[in-house]
Coordinates of C-alpha atoms in Angstrom, one line a residue:
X1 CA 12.5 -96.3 95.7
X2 CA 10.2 -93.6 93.7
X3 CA 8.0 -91.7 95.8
X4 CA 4.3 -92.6 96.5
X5 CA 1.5 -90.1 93.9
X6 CA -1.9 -91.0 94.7
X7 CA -4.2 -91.4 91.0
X8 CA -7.9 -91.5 91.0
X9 CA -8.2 -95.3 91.9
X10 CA -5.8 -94.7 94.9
X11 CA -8.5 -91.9 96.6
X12 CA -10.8 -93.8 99.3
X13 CA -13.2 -90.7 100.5
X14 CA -14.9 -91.1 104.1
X15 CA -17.7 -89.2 105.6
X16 CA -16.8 -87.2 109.1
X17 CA -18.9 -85.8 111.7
X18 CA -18.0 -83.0 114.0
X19 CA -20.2 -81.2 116.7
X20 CA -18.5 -77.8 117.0
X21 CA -20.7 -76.9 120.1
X22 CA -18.1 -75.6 122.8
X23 CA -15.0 -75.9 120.3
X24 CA -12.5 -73.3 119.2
X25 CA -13.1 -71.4 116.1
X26 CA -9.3 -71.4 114.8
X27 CA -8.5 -75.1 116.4
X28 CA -11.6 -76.8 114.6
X29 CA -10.6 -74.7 111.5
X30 CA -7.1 -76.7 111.2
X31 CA -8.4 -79.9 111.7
X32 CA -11.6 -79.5 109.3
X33 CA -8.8 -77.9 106.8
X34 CA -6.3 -80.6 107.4
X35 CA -9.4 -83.6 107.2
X36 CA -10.2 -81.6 103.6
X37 CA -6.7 -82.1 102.5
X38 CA -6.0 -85.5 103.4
X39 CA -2.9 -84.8 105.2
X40 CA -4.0 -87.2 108.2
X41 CA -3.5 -90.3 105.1
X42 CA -0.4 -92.1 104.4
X43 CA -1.4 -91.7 100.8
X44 CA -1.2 -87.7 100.6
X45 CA -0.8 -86.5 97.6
X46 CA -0.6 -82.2 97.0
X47 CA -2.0 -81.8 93.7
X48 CA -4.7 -84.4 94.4
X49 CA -8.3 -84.3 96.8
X50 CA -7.3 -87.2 99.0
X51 CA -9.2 -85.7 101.6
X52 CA -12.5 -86.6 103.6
X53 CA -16.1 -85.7 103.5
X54 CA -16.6 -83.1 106.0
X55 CA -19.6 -82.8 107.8
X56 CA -19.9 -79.9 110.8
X57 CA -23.0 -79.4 113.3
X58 CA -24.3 -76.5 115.6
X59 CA -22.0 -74.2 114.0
X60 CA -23.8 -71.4 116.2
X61 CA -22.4 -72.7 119.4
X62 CA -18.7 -72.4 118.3
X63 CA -16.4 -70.6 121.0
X64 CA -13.8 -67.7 120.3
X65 CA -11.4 -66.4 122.6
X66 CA -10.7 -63.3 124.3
X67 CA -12.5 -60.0 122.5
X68 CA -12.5 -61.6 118.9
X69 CA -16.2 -62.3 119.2
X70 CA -16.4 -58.1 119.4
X71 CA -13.2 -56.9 117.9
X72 CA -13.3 -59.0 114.7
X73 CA -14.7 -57.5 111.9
X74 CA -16.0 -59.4 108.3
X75 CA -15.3 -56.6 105.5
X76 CA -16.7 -57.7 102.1
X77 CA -20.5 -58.3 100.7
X78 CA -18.6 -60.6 98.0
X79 CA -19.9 -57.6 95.4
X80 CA -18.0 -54.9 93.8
X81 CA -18.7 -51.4 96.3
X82 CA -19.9 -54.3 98.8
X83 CA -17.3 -53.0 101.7
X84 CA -19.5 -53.2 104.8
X85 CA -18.4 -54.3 108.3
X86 CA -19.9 -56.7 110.5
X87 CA -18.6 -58.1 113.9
X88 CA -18.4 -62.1 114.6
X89 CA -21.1 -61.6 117.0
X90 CA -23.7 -60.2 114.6
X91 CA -22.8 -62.9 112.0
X92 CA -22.5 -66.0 114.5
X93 CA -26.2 -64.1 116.1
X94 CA -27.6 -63.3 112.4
X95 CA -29.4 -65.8 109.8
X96 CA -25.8 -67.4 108.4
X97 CA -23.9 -68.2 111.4
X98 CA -21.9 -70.9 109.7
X99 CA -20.1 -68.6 107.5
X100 CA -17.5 -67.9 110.3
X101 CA -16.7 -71.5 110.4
X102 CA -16.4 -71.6 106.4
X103 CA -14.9 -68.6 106.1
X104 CA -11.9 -70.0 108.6
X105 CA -11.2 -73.1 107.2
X106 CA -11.2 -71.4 103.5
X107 CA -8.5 -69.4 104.6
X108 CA -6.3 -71.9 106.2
X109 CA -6.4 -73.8 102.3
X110 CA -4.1 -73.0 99.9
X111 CA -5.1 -70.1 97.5
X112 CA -5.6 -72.5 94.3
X113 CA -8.3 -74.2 91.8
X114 CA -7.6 -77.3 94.3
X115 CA -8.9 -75.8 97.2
X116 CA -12.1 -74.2 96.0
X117 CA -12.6 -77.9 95.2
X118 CA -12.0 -79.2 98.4
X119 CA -14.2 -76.4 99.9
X120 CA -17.2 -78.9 97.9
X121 CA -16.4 -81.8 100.5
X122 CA -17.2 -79.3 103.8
X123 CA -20.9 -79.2 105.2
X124 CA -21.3 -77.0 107.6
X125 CA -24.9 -76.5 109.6
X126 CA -26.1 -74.3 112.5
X127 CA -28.3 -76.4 113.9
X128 CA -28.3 -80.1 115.1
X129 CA -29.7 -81.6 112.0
X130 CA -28.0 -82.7 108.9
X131 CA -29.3 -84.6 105.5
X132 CA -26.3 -86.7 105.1
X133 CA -27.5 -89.7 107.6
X134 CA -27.6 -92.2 104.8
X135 CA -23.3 -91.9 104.1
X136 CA -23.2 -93.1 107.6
X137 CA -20.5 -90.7 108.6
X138 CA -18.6 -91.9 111.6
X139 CA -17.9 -89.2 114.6
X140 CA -14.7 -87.3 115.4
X141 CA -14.8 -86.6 119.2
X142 CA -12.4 -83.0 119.3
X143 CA -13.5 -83.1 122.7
X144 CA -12.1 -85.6 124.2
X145 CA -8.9 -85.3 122.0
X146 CA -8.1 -81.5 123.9
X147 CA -9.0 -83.1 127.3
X148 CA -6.1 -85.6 127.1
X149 CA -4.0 -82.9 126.0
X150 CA -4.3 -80.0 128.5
X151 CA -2.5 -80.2 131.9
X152 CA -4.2 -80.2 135.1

């Protein structure tokens, strides 16, 4: 038996929406990164973006624990001589508060041409509203999913 490689006609894409309000900033990072990838598909494929459209709301309400929120710092403008620091708080408080959520899931991707690609499939807004009504994307409840997990 040769092993499964997914080609171009192989790759179904879906659109998926997540409402970050209340959620964990690393937990919804892994799931968005592992949604990007595809690794939740039987047809998986490393090289390949076998992954899902990825569409994230109210990216301002997103939860960190303990004194990250404070302690945290951001470090680069993205220019040369652009070393400033800002906390988690001023960005997730300031005009771009979905660069927290973007930054997270850009490091949990693997440091290749494949993930900047996959980075293209994530949509990540601070507010309620989102253009993308007419792909129909269908809703992941993260919720519910951590209720059924934690001990009472």
């Amino acid at each position: 038996m040769r092993t499964f490689s997914a080609t171009p006609a192989d790759i179904r894409k879906s659109w998926i929406l997540i409402d970050a309000e209340g959620l964990v900033l690393g937990r919804l990072a892994s799931v968005v990164a592992n949604r990007l990838r595809g690794k939740h598909k039987a047809t998986f494929t490393p090289h390949m973006d076998v992954g899902d459209n990825v569409i994230v709301i109210n990216a301002e309400k997103i939860q960190l624990t303990g004194k990250k929120r404070d302690e945290r710092f951001y470090w680069h403008t993205g220019y040369p001589g652009g070393i400033k620091s800002r906390t988690k708080r001023q960005i997730l408080e300031g005009k771009h508060p979905e660069r927290v959520l973007l930054q997270a899931v850009k490091r949990m991707l693997p440091g290749n041409k494949l993930s900047r690609r996959l980075l293209t499939n994530l949509r990540v807004y601070s507010g309620n509203q989102h253009p993308h009504e007419a792909q129909k994307p269908e809703i992941l409840d993260l919720r519910s999913a951590n209720k059924k997990n934690t001990r009472s």
